[in-house]
XYZ file of C-alpha atoms in Angstrom:
534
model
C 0.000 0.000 0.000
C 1.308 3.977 -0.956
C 2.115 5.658 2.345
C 0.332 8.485 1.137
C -2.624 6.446 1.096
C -2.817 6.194 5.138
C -1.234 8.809 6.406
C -4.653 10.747 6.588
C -7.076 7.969 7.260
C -8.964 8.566 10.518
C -7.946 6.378 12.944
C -10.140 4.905 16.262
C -7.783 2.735 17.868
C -7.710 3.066 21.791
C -5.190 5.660 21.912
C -7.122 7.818 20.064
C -9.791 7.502 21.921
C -7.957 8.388 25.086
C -6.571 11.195 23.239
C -9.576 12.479 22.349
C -11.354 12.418 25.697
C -11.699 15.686 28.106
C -8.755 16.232 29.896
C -6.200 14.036 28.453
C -3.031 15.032 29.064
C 0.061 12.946 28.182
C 3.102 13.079 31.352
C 6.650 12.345 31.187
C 6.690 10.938 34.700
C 10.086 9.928 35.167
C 13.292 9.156 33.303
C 16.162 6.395 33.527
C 19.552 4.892 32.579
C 19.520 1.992 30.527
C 21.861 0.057 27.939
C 21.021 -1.036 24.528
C 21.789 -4.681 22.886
C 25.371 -3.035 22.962
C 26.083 -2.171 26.389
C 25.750 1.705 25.152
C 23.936 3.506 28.221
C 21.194 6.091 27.646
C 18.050 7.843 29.096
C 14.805 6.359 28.896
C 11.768 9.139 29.631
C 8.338 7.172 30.863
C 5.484 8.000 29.014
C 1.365 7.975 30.391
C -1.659 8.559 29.164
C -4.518 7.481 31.119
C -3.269 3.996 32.134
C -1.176 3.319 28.962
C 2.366 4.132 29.471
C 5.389 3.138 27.837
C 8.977 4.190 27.332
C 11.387 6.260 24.613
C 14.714 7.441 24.415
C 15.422 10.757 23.083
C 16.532 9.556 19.651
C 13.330 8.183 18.998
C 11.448 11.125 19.981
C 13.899 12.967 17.384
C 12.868 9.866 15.123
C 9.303 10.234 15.974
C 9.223 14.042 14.958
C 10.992 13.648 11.368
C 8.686 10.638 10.740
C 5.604 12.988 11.086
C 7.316 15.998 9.174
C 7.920 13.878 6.154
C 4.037 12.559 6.314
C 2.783 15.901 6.820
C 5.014 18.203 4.908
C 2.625 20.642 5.009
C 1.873 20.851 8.470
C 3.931 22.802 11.365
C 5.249 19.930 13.612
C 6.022 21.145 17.152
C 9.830 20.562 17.101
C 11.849 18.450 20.282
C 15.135 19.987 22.687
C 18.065 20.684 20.793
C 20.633 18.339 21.175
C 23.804 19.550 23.424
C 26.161 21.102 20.915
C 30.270 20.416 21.673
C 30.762 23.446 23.747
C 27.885 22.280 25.865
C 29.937 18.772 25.921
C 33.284 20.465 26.674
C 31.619 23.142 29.762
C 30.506 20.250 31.574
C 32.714 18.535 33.797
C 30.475 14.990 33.444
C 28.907 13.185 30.928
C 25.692 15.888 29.377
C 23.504 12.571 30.164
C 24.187 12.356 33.677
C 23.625 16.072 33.874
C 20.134 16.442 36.019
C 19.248 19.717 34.849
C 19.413 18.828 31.462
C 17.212 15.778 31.415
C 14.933 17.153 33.457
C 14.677 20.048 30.766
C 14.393 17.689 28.400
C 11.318 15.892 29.976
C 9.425 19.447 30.452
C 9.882 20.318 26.277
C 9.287 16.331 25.429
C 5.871 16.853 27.488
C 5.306 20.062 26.176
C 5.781 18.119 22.257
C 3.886 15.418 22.962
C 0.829 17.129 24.243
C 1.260 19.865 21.269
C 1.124 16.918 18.995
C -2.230 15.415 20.694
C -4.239 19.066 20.392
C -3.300 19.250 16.680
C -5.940 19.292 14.418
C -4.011 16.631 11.748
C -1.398 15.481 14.069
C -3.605 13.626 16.548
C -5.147 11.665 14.295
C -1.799 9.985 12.638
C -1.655 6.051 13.700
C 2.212 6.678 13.909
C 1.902 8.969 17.076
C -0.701 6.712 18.356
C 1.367 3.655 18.412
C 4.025 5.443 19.898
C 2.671 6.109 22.954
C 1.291 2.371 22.658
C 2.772 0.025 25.192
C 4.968 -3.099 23.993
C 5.817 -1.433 21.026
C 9.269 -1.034 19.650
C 10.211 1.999 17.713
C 12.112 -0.380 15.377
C 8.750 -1.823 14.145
C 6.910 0.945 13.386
C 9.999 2.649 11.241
C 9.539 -0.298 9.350
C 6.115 -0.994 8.667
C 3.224 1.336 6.779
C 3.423 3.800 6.076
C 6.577 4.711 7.091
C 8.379 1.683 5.051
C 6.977 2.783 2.146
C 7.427 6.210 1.856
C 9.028 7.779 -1.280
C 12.807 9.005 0.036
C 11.321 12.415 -1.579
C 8.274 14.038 -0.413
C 8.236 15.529 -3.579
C 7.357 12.126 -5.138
C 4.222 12.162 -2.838
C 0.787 13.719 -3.248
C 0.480 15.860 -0.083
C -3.165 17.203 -0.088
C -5.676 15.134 1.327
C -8.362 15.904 -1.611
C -5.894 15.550 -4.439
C -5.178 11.710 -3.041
C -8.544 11.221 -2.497
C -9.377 11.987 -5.932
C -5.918 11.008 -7.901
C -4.641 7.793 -5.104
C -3.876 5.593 -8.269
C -2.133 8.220 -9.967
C 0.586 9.122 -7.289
C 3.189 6.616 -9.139
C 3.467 8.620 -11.573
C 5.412 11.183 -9.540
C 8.285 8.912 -8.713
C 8.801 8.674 -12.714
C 12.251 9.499 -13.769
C 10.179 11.951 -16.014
C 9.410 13.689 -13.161
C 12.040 16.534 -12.369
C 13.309 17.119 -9.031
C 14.205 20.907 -8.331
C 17.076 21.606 -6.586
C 16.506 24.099 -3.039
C 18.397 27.115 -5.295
C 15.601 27.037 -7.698
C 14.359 30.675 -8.436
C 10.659 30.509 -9.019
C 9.539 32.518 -12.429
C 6.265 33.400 -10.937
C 6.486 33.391 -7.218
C 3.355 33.766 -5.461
C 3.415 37.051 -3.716
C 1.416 36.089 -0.426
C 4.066 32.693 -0.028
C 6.982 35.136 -0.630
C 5.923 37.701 1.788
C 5.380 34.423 4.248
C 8.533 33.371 3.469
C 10.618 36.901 4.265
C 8.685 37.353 7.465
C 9.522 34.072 8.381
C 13.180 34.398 8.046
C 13.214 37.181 9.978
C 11.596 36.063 12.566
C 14.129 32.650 12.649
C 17.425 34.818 12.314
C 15.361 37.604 15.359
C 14.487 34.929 17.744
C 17.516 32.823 17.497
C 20.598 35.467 17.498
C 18.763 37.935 19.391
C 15.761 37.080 21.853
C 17.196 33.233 22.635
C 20.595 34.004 23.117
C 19.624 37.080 25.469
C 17.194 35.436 27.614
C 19.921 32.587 27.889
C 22.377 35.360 28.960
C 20.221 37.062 31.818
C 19.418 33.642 33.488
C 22.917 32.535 33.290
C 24.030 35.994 34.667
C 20.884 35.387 37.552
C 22.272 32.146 38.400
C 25.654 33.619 38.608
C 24.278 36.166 40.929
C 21.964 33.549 43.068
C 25.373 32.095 43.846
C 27.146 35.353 44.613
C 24.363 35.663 47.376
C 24.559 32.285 48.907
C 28.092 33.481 49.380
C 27.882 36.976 50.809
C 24.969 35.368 52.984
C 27.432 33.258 54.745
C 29.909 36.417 54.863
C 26.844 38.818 56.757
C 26.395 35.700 59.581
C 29.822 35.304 59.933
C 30.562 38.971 60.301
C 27.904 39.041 63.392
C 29.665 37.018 65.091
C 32.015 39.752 65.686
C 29.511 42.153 66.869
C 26.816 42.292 70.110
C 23.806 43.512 70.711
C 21.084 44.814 68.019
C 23.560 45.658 66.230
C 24.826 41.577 65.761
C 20.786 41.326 65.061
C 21.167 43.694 62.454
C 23.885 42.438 60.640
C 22.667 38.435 61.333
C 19.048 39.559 59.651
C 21.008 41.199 56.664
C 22.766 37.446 56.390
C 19.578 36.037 56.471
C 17.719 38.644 54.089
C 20.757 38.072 51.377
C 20.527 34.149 51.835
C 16.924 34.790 51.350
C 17.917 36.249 48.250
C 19.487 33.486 46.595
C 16.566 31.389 47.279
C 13.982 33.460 45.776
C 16.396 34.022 42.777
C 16.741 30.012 42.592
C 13.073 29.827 42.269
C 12.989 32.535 39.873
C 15.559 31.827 37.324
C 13.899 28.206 37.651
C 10.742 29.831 37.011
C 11.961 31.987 34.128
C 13.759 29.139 32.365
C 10.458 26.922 32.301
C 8.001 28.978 31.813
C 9.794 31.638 29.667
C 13.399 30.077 28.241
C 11.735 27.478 27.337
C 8.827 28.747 24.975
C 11.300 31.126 23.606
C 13.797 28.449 22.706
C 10.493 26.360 21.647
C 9.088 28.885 19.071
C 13.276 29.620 17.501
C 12.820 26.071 16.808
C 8.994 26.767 15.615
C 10.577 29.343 12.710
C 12.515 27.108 11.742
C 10.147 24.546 10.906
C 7.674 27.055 9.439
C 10.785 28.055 6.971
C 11.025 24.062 6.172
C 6.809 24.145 5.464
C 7.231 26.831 3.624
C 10.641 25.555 1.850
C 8.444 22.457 0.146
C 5.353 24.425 -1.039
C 8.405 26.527 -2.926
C 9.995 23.375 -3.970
C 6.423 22.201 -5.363
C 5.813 25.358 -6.799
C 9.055 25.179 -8.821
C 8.119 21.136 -9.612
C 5.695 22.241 -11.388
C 7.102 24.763 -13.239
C 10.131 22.543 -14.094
C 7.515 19.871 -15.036
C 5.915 22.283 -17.718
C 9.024 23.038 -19.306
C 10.346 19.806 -19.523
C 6.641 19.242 -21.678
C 7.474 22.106 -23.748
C 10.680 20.869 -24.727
C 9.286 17.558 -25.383
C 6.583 19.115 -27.652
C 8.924 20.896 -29.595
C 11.136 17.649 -30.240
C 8.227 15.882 -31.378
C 7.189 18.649 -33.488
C 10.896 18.404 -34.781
C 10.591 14.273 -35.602
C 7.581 14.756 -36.779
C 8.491 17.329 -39.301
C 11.489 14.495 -40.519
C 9.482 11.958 -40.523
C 6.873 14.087 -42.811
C 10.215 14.937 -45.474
C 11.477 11.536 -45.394
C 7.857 9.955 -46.438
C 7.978 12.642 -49.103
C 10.995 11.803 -49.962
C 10.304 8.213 -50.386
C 7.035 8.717 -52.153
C 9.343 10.526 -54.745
C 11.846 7.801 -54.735
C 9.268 5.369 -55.365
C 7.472 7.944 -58.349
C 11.205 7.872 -60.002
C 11.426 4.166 -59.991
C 8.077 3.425 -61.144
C 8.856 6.020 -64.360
C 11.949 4.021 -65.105
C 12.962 3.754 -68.679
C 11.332 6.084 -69.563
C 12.964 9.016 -68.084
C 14.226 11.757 -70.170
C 17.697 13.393 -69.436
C 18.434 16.385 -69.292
C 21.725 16.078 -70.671
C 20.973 14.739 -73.991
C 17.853 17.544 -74.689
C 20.891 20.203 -74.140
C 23.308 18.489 -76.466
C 20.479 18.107 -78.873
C 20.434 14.237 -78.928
C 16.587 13.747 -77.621
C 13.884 16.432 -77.933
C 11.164 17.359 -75.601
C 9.209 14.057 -75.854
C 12.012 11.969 -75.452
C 12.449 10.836 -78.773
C 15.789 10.503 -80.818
C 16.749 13.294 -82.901
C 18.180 12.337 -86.429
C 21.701 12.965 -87.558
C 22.284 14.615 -90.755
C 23.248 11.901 -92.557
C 20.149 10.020 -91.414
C 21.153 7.917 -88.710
C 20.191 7.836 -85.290
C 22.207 7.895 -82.088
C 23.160 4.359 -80.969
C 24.104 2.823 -77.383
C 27.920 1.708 -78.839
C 29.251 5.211 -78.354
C 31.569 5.416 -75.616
C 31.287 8.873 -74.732
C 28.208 8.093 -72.741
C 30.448 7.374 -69.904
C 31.824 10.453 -70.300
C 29.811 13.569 -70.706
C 32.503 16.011 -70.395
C 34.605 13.915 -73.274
C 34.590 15.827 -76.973
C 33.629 13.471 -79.563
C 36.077 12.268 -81.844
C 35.796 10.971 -85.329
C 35.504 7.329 -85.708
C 35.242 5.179 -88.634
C 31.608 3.156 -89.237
C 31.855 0.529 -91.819
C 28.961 0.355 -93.700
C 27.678 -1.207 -97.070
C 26.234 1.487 -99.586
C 24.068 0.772 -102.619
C 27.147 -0.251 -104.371
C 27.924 -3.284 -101.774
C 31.527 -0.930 -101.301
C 32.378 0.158 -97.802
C 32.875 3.274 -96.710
C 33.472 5.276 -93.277
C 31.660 7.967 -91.775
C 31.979 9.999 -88.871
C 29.596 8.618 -85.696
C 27.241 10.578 -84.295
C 26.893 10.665 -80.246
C 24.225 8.410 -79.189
C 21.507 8.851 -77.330
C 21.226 8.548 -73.664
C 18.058 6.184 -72.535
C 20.162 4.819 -69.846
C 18.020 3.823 -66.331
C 18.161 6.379 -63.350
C 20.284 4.578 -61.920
C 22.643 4.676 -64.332
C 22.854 8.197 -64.508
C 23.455 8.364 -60.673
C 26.647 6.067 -60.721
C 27.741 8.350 -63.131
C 28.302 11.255 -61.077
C 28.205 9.655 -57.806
C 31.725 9.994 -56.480
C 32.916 12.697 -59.553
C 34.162 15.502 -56.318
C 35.832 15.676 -53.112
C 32.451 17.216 -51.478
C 30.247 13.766 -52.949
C 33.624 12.098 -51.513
C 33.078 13.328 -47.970
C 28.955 12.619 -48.230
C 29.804 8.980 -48.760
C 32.108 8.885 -46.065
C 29.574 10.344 -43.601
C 26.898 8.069 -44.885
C 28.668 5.080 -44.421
C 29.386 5.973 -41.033
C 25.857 7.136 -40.218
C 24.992 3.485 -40.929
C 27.566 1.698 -39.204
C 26.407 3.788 -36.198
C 22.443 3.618 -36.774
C 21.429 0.711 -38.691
C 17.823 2.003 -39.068
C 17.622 5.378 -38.938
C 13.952 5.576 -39.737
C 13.163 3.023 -36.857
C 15.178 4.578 -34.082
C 13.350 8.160 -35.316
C 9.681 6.472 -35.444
C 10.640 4.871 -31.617
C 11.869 8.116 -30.548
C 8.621 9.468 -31.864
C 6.613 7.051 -29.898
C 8.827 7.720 -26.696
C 8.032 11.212 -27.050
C 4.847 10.724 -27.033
C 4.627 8.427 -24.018
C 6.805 10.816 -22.114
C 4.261 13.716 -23.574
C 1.531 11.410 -21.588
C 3.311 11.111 -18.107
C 4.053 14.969 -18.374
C 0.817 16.112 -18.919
C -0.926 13.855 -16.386
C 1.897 14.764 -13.696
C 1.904 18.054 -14.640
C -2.547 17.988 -13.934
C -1.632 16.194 -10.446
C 1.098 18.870 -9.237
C -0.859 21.745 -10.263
C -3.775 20.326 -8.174
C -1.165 19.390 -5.286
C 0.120 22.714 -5.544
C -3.286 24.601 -5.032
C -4.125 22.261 -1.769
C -0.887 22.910 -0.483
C -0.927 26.498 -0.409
C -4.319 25.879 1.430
C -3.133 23.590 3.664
C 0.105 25.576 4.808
C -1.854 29.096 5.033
C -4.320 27.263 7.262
C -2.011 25.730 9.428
C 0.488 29.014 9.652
C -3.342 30.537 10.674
C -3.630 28.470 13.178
C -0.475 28.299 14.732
C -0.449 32.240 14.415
C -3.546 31.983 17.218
C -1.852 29.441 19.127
C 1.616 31.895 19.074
C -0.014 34.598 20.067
C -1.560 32.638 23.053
C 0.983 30.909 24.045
C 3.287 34.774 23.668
C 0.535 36.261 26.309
C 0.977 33.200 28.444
C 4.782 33.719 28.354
C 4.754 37.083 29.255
C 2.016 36.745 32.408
C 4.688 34.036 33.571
C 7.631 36.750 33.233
C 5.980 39.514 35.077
C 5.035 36.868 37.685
C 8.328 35.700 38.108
C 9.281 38.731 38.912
C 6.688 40.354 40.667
C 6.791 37.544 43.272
C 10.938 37.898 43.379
C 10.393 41.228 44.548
C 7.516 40.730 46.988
C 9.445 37.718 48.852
C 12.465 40.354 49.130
C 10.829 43.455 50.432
C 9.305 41.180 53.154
C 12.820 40.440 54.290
C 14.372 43.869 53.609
C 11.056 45.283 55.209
C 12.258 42.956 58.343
C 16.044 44.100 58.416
C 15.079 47.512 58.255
C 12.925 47.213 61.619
C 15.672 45.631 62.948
C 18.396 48.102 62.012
C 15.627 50.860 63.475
C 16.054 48.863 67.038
C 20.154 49.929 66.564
C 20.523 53.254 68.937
C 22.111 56.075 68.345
C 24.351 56.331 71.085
C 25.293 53.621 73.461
């Protein structure tokens, strides 16, 4: 069965239905180490739903997430973490697994993508994310069965709208033709669509905005927070220590300073923890988001310039069958005349011999003045540029004596093909002809059958053209819908999910600074108890 034949065909297996009940919610609960068939160690995340749960490493959540983007090329896929780049390998002193912090980021943005994937309109309904939350069942299997296993390596060789497959299904083989051309991502589209192009602009600068500017300044502050947190845990212990030295309100003073600094780094723990879920997070989430969007938006262009690759390719093959066609026309002429020539035969009048006088108009011989006609014995046939020379003719007069007379030049009635050995090879340019015909048929034995089965190539190529080219240009016009409704959409989620973002960050905050003026409102009544003179 054609992958593109399942991937949208509504599913109701029992994860669906638990997905689509009120209130599901999917949980990474927990995580641990394990070791392959290898001995290779990694981290397993546990997975429930209701009372289904199951387990994945990160690779096959990474897995998981390309599978659905190459089903759904037109849809927005939420993406997964990054993976740890080198430096992040080379800053930590142990092994980025075994770092805490960063699996338990990982299973708070592996949530976050599973339950984004469950709430999507397509998404949730794809039989590959349902049987990956299924218990008992290995990644491995589903990679390789429908209709992952039989995917086309290029989505391009796929019909991607759900109406166009429902109405051309059969038809999709034709796209993995090797008729079928495959753009390259530098193609320049001759008529781009304005509305995709503006899409695409926005979208860039949103990617290159987010990524080199917002991420890597939000990632700044909370590292510089955290820095700070652990300046104060420090100077904390300096303030208690430092009352020691001191009596009275005064050593109270100092001791609740201590105490409001410590407090300090606690409340900035809980904020930059704060901050980095609730704000980091999404912000990393949605650099990753652009990035997608520019991949949506990448294959609608590469579509886009499918089809006009796909219509040029049919013009060219038009206009070569236009061209054998018009050979094939001359060389039927040209045997029809071959064939006229042959049929007229002996009968053929040349040219030759009406110039030198020898025939007339009609063919027939012209007498010699001394009242005989041209005969086939003279030799100068052969020759037509030879002068005639005076021969001796014995014949018998009236008297029975002989006597010789000058010959008239025959007549020519020779065949036509006659006439053409006679001039056949008579200068260097007929010379180089024959040469170039003999090797034209030492390389192409039958040159009218290879042209007549290049004409009926042509013509069957003509026939995959024009019926691919009717399926892309469909494909084409349900993309476009399909992409601007799910850039709509994810537009209303963004902008949700942006005021969500920013209640957290002013929260964060706003309780940061509450919890601290409570404990600098309680050092400063306890610096007032300090008097002024002892």
């Amino acid at each position: 069965m054609n992958a593109t034949n399942t991937q949208h065909a509504a599913c109701s297996c029992n994860i669906y239905r638990l997905l689509a009940a009120d209130g599901s919610f999917i949980y990474i609960t927990g995580s641990q180490k394990q070791s392959d068939t290898a001995g290779k160690a990694y981290v397993a995340y546990n997975i429930r739903l209701a009372n289904m749960e199951t387990r994945h490493r990160y690779s096959e959540f990474e897995s998981l997430c390309k599978s659905l983007g190459k089903l759904h090329p037109t849809v927005i896929v939420p993406p997964i973490p990054e993976k740890h780049s080198l430096m992040d390998y080379a800053a930590l002193q142990t092994r980025v697994k075994d770092d805490l912090a960063m699996v338990e980021k990982r299973k708070r943005m592996l949530q976050t993508f599973l339950n984004r994937l469950a709430k999507h309109p397509v998404l949730s309904h794809d039989h590959v994310f349902h049987r990956f939350l299924e218990s008992g069942v290995p990644w491995s299997d589903i990679l390789h069965s429908p209709p992952l296993s039989t995917m086309p390596k290029n989505t391009l060789q796929m019909i991607a709208n759900e109406d166009v497959l429902t109405a051309r299904g059969n038809s999709s083989h034709i796209l993995t033709s090797h008729l079928i051309p495959i753009p390259s991502a530098t193609y320049i589209l001759k008529n781009p669509d304005p509305q995709f192009e503006e899409s695409e602009q926005f979208t860039y600068r949103i990617a290159n905005y987010m990524s080199n500017n917002l991420e890597k300044s939000q990632r700044k502050v909370i590292r510089r927070l955290g820095e700070l947190a652990n300046d104060y845990a420090e100077l904390g212990a300096v303030y208690n220590g430092f009352s020691l030295n001191e009596e009275g309100h005064v050593a109270n003073a100092i001791e609740k300073i201590g105490q409001a600094v410590d407090a300090s780094y606690s409340n900035m723990g809980e904020m930059v923890a704060m901050l980095e879920g609730d704000f980091a997070e999404p912000i990393q989430e949605y650099a990753q988001f652009a990035n997608t969007i520019k991949q949506v938006l990448k294959f609608r262009h590469m579509k886009h310039a499918q089809v006009e690759m796909i219509e040029a390719s049919l013009e060219n093959k038009k206009a070569y069958l236009e061209e054998l066609s018009t050979m094939e026309g001359e060389a039927r002429r040209l045997e029809e005349a071959i064939a006229r020539e042959h049929t007229i035969g002996q009968n053929a009048v040349n040219i030759d011999d009406i110039n030198n006088g020898l025939v007339d108009a009609e063919g027939q011989a012209i007498t010699s003045p001394n009242g005989h006609h041209a005969t086939d014995d003279d030799p100068l046939q052969d020759n037509p540029y030879a002068q005639p020379t005076p021969r001796s003719s014995t014949s018998t007069g009236p008297t029975g004596s002989n006597s010789t007379t000058p010959s008239p030049r025959r007549s020519s009635f020779s065949s036509p093909a006659r006439r053409r050995s006679r001039y056949a090879w008579s200068g260097p340019m007929q010379m180089v002809n024959a040469v170039g015909h003999t090797l034209q048929g030492l390389i192409d034995v039958d040159p009218v059958a290879t042209r007549r089965n290049q004409i009926g190539k042509t013509k069957d190529a003509i026939g995959v053209l024009e019926e691919a080219l009717e399926i892309t240009r469909m494909d084409l016009d349900g993309i476009s819908r399909d992409v601007q409704a799910d850039l709509d959409r994810f537009q209303t989620e963004k902008i949700k999910d942006l005021k969500e973002m920013l209640i957290a960050y002013a929260k964060a905050h706003i309780r940061y600074c509450q919890q601290n003026l409570t404990s600098w409102q309680e050092v400063k009544d306890d610096i007032d108890k300090i008097p002024e003179q002892l």
